[in-house]
Coordinates of C-alpha atoms in Angstrom, one line a residue:
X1 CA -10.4 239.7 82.3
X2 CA -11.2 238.5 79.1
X3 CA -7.9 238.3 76.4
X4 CA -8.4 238.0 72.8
X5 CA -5.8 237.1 70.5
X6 CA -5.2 238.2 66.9
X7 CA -2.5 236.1 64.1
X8 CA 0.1 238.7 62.8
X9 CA -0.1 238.9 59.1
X10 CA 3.2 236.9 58.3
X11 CA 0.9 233.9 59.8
X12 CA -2.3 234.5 57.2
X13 CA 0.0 234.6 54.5
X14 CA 1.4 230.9 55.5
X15 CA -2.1 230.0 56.0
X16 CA -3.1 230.9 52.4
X17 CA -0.1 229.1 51.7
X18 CA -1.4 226.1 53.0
X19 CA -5.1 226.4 51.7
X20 CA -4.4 224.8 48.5
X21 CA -3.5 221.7 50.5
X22 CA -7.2 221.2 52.1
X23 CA -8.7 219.5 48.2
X24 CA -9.3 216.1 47.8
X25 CA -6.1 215.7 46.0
X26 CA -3.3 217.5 47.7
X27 CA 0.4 217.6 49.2
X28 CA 1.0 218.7 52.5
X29 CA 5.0 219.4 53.9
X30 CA 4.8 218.6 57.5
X31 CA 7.6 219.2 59.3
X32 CA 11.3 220.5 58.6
X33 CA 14.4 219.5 60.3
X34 CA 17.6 221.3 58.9
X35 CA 20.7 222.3 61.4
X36 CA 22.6 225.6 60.4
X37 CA 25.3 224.9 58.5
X38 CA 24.9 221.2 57.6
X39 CA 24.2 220.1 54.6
X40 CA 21.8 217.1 55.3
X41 CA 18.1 218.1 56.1
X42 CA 14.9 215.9 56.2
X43 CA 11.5 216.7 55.8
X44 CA 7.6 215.1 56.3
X45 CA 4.9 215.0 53.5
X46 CA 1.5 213.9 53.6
X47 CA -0.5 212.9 50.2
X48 CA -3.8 212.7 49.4
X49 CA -4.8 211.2 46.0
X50 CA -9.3 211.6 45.5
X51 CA -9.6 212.2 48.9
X52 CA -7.7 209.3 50.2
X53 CA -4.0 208.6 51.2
X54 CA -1.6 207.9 48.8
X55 CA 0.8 205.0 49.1
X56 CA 3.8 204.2 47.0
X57 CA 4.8 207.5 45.7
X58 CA 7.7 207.6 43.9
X59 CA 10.6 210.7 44.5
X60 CA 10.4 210.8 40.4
X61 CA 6.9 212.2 41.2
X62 CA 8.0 214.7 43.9
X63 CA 10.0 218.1 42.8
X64 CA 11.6 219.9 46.1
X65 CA 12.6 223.8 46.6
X66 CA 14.3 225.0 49.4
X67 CA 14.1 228.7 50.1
X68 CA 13.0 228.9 46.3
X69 CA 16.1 226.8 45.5
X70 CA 16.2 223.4 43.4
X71 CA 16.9 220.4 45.5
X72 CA 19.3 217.8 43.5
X73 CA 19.6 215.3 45.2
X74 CA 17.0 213.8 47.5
X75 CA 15.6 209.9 48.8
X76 CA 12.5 209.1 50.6
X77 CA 13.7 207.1 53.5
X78 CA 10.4 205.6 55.0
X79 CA 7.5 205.4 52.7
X80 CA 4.0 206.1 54.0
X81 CA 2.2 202.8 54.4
X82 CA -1.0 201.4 55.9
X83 CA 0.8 198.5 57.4
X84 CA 3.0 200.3 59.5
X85 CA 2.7 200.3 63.3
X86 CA 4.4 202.8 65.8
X87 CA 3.8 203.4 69.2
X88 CA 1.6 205.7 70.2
X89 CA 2.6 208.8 72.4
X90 CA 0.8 211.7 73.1
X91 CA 0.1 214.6 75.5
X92 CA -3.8 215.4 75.3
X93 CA -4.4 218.8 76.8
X94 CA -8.4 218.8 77.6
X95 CA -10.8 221.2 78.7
X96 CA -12.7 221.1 82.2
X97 CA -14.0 224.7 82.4
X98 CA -17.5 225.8 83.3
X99 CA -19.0 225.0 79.9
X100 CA -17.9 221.8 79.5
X101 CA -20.3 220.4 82.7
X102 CA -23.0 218.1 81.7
X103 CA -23.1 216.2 78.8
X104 CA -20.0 217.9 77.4
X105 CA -18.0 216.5 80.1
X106 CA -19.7 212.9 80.2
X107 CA -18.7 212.6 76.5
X108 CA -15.1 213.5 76.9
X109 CA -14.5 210.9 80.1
X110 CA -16.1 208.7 77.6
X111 CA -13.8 209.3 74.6
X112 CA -10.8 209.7 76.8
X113 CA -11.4 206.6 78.1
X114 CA -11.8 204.9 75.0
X115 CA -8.9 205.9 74.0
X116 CA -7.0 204.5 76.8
X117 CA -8.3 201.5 76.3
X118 CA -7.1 201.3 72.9
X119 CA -3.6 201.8 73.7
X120 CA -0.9 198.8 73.8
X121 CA 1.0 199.3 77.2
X122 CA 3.8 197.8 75.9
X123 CA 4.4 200.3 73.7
X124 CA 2.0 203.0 73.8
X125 CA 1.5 205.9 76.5
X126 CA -0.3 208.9 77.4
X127 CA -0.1 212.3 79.2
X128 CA -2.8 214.2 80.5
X129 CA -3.1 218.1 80.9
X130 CA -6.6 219.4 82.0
X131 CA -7.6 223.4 81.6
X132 CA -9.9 225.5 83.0
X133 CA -8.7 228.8 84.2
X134 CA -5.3 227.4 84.1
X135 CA -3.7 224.1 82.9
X136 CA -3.1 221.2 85.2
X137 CA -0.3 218.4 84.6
X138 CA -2.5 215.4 85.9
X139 CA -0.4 212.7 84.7
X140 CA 3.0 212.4 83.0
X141 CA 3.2 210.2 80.4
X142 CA 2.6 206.6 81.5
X143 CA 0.9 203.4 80.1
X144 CA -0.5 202.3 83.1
X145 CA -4.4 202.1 81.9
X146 CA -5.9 202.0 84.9
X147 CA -4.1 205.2 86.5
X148 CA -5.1 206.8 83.5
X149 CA -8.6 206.3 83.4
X150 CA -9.1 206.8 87.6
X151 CA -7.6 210.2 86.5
X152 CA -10.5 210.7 83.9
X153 CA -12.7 209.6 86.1
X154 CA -12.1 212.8 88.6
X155 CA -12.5 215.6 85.8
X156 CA -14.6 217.9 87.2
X157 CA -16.2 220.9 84.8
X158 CA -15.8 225.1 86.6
X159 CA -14.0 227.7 85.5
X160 CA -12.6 229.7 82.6
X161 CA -10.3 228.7 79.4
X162 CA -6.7 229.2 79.2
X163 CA -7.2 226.7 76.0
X164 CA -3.6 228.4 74.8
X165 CA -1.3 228.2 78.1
X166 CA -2.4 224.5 78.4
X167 CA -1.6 223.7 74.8
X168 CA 1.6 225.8 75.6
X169 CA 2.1 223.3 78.3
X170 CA 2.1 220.5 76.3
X171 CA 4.1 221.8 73.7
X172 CA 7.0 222.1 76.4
X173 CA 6.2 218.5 77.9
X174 CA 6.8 217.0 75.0
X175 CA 10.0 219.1 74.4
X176 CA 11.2 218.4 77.9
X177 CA 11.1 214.6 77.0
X178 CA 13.6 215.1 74.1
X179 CA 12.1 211.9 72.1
X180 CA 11.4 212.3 68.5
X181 CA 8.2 210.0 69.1
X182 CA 6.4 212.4 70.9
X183 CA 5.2 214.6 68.0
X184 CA 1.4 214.9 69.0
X185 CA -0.3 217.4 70.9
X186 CA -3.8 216.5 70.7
X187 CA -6.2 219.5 72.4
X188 CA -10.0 219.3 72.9
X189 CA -11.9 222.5 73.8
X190 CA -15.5 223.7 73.5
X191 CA -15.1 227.8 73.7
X192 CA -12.5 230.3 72.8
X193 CA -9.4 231.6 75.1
X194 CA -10.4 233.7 77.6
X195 CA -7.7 233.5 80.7
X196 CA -4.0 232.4 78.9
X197 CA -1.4 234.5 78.7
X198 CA 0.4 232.9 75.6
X199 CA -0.8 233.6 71.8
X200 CA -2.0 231.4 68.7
X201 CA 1.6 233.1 67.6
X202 CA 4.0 232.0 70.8
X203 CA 2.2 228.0 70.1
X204 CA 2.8 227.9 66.7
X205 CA 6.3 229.3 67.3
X206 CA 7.4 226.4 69.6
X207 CA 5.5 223.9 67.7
X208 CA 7.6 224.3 64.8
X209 CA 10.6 225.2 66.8
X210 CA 10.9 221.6 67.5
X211 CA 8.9 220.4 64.8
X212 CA 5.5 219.1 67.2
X213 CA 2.3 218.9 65.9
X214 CA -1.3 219.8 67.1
X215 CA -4.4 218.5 67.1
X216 CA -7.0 220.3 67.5
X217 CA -10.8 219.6 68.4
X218 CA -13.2 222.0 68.8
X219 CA -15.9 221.1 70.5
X220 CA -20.3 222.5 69.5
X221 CA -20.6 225.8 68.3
X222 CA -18.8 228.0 70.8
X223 CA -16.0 227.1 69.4
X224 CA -13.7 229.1 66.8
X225 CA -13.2 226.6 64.3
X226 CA -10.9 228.8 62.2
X227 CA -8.5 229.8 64.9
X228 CA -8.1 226.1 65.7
X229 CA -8.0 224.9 62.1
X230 CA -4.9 227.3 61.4
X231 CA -2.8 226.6 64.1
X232 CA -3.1 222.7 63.4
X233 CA -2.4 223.8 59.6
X234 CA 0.9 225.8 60.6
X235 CA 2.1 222.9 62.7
X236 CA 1.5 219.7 60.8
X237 CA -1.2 218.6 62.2
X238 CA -5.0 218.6 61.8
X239 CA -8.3 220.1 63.0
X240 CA -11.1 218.0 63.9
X241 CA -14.8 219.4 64.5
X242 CA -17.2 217.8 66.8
X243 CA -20.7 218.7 67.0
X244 CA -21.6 217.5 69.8
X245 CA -19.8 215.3 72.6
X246 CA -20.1 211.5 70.9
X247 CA -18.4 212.3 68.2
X248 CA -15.1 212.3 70.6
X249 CA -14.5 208.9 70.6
X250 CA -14.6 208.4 67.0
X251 CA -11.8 211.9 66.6
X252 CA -10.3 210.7 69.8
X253 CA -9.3 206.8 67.7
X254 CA -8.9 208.8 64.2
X255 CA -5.8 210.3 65.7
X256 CA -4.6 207.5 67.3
X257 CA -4.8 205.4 64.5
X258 CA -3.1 208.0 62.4
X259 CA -0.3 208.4 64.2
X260 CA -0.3 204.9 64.9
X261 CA 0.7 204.6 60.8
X262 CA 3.2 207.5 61.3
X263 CA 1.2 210.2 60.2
X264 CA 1.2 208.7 56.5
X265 CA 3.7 210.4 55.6
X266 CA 6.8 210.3 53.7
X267 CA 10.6 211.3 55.0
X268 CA 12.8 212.7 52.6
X269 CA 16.3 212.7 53.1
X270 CA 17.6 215.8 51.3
X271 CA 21.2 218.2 50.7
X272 CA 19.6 221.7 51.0
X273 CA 21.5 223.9 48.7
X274 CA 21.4 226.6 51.7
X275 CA 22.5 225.1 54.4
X276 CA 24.0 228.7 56.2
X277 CA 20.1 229.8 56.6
X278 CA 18.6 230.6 59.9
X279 CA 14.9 228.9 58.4
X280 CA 14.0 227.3 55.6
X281 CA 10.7 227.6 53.1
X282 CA 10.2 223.7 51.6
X283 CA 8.1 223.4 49.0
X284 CA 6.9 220.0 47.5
X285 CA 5.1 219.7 43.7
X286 CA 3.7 216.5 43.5
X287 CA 2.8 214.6 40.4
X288 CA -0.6 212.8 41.7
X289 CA -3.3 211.2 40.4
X290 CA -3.2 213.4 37.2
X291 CA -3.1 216.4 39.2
X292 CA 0.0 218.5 39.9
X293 CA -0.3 219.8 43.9
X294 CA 2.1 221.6 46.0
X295 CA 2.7 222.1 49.8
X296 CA 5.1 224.1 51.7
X297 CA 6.3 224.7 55.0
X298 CA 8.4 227.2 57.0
X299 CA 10.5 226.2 59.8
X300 CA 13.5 227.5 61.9
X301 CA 16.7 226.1 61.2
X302 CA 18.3 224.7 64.7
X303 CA 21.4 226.6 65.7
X304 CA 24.6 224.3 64.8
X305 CA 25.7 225.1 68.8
X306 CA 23.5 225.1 71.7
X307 CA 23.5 225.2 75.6
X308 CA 20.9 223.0 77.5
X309 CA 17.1 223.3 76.0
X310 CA 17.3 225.5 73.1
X311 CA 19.5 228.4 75.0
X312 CA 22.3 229.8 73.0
X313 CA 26.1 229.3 74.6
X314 CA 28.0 231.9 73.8
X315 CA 31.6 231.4 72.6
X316 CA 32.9 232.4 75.9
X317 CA 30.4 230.4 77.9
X318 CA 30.8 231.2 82.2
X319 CA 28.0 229.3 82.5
X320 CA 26.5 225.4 82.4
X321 CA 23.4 224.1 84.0
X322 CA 23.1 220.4 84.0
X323 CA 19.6 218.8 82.8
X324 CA 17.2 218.0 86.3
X325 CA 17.4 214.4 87.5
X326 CA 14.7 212.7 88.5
X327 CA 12.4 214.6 85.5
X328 CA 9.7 214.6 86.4
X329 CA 9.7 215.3 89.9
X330 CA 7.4 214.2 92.4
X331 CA 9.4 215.6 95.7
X332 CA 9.1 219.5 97.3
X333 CA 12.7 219.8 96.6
X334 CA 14.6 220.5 93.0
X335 CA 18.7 220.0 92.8
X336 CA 19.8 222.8 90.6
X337 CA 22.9 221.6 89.4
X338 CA 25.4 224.3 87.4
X339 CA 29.2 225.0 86.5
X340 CA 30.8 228.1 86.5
X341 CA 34.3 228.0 84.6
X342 CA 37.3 228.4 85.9
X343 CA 38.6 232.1 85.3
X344 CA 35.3 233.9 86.0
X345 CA 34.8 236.5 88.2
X346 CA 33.0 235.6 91.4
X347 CA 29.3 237.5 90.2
X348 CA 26.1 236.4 92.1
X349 CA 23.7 233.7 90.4
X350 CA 20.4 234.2 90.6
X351 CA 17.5 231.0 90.0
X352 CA 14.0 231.6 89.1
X353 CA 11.0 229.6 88.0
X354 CA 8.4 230.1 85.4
X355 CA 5.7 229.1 84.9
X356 CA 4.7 227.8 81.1
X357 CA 2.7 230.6 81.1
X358 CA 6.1 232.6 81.5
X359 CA 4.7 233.9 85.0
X360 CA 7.4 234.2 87.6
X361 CA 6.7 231.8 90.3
X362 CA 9.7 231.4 92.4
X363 CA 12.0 234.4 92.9
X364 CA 15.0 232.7 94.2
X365 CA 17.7 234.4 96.2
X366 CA 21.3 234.8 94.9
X367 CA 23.8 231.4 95.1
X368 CA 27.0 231.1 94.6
X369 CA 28.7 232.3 91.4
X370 CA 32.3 231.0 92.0
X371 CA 34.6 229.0 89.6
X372 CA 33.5 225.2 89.7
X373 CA 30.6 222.9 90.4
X374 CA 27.4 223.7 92.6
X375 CA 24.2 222.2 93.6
X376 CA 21.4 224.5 94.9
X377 CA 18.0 223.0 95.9
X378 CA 15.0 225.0 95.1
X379 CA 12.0 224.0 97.3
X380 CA 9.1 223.8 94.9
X381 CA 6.5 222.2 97.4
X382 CA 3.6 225.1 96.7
X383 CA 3.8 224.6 93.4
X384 CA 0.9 222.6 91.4
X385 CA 2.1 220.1 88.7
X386 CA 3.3 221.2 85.3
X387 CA 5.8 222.0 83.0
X388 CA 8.2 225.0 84.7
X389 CA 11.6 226.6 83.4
X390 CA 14.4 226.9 85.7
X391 CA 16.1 229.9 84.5
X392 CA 19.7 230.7 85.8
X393 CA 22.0 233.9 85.5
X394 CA 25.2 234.7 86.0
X395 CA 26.2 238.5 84.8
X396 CA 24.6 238.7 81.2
X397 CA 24.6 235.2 80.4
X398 CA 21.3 233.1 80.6
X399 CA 20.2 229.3 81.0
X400 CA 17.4 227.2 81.5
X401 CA 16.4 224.3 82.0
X402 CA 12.5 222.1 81.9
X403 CA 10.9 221.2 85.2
X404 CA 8.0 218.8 85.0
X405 CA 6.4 218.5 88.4
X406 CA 4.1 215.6 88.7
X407 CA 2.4 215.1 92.0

């Protein structure tokens, strides 16, 4: 059955917030990081001066708000320059469903592998996630070149779009790895959603949860360049429009080479004056070029306490689960490993697995929920690869933890 998904209204309204971004002379914040209750907050911001990227901006230029209140003190701590050079990490999520057979296909095993080819192994690597009617985790991320491009070299175009589960996917890949370098999700489709079960809304929510950005590429005419263009805006990243399959290698090198230079942007190293909130507005007014621009950006703050992958511990926490080792798994068997504190009442635990679709894939009977240590396998040999959340209970308390399977 065919799903269409509408933004809420509190996501237009950010979008015509970001608009004024989009002329040739504009400021664009990025991405916020702030944690509840501290004082000391960063944020990302991305000038354009005629058109073209502005370096050596000076903070004498740059006037910051948070939640509409005056920042006073404020540094930029790396300054966006053409010279610099990062490594480049990135999960591309890419679609192989019945419309992209042909030519569309030809041209994205072409640009894919281009891209691979660019890369440094020594310090660059890449994942892969394919889509059709659902996403696929075909590689983890690796810099082995040639692994990569025999996996390009078995796409093979059927079935429908879940263009929003796969991106979904990624989002949680890259969240799984916990490394502050992988801040690109760069997604290629030619045709709108018609199979996920995730929202425009549930991406952009976890993208700025953890402060990742997308990339989007739409691919000919079927595709809703709109749609794809807002969720890049709301997340930091960009949107990229290809008219036809060999313009993919030229997009697919753009990005690389941007992030390559760190996004150009600038990090500022800021005091917020509200430091208690639960999310923060930034906006930036820049002094550029003769012009005066502004950008802004909305982004939780992250909770000054929290229990393994983003899942709050309350105050009188029963309940630990340890992060999975070996992550990614390549086996049939995952070690759930967990505490229950001393004191607590001997209650069942129960362990399922999600999909990152949130579909329940593995109901799993209940373990043991006395005091101490325990180690429960969970055999997860029918399952494809991809990103999964092992979820454990014990009473009214709640934990998870991100599988990545990897076959």
């Amino acid at each position: 059955m065919k799903r269409s998904h509408t933004f809420p209204l509190f996501l237009l309204v950010l979008l015509l917030a970001a608009t004024a971004a989009q002329a040739q002379t504009s400021a664009r914040v990025t991405t916020v990081q702030a944690t509840q209750g501290n004082v000391q907050a960063r944020t990302t911001l991305h000038v354009l001066c005629n058109g073209l990227t502005y370096y050596g901006l000076e903070s004498s230029k740059i006037v910051l708000t948070d939640n509409g209140r005056l920042v006073q003190q404020f540094t930029i701590g790396n300054s966006a320059s053409a010279q610099t050079r990062k490594p480049f990490k990135a999960m591309l999520v890419l679609d192989v469903s019945g419309s992209m057979a042909g030519q569309g296909l030809d041209g994205l095993k072409t640009a894919a592998t281009t891209l691979v080819r660019y890369m440094d192994p020594a310090t660059d690597s890449l994942g892969i996630i394919t889509f059709s009617s659902k996403p696929n985790l075909i590689r983890p991320y690796t810099a082995d070149t040639a692994d990569l491009i025999a996996a390009i070299r078995s796409f093979a175009a059927t079935g429908a779009t879940a263009v929003w589960d796969a991106t979904y996917m990624g989002l949680e890949y890259t969240n799984a790895m916990n490394d502050t370098s992988s801040q690109a999700v760069v997604v290629m489709t030619d045709g709108g959603d018609n199979s996920s079960m995730r929202s425009p809304a549930d991406l952009v929510a976890l993208a700025n949860r953890s402060n990742r950005r997308i990339f989007n590429i739409g691919l000919g005419t079927g595709v809703n360049g709109s749609q794809l263009d807002m969720i890049s805006t709301l997340t930091g990243g960009m949107y990229f429009f290809a008219p036809n399959a060999n313009d993919l290698s030229t997009i697919f090198l753009q990005i690389a080479s941007f992030a390559r230079r760190g996004f150009d942007e600038y990090h500022i190293m800021y005091r917020t004056p509200d430091p208690d909130a639960t999310s923060h507005e930034v906006v930036a007014t820049v002094n550029l070029c003769d012009t005066i621009v502004s950008g802004s950006a909305v982004r939780p703050s992250i909770p000054a306490t929290t229990a393994v992958d983003d899942v709050a511990a309350p105050v009188s926490a029963r309940l630990d689960v340890l992060p999975l080792s070996p992550n990614p798994l390549r086996g049939a068997v995952l070690t759930c490993r967990y505490n229950v504190a001393a004191g607590a009442s001997n209650e069942p635990v129960y362990i399922d697995v999600y999909d990152a679709a949130g579909r329940l894939c593995i109901p799993q009977a209940q373990v043991s929920g006395t005091p101490g240590r325990h180690a429960v396998p969970v055999h997860i040999g029918a399952l494809s690869s991809g990103v999964y959340r092992v979820q454990v209970r014990l009473g009214g308390e709640t934990r998870s933890v991100t599988a990545i399977i990897a076959r």
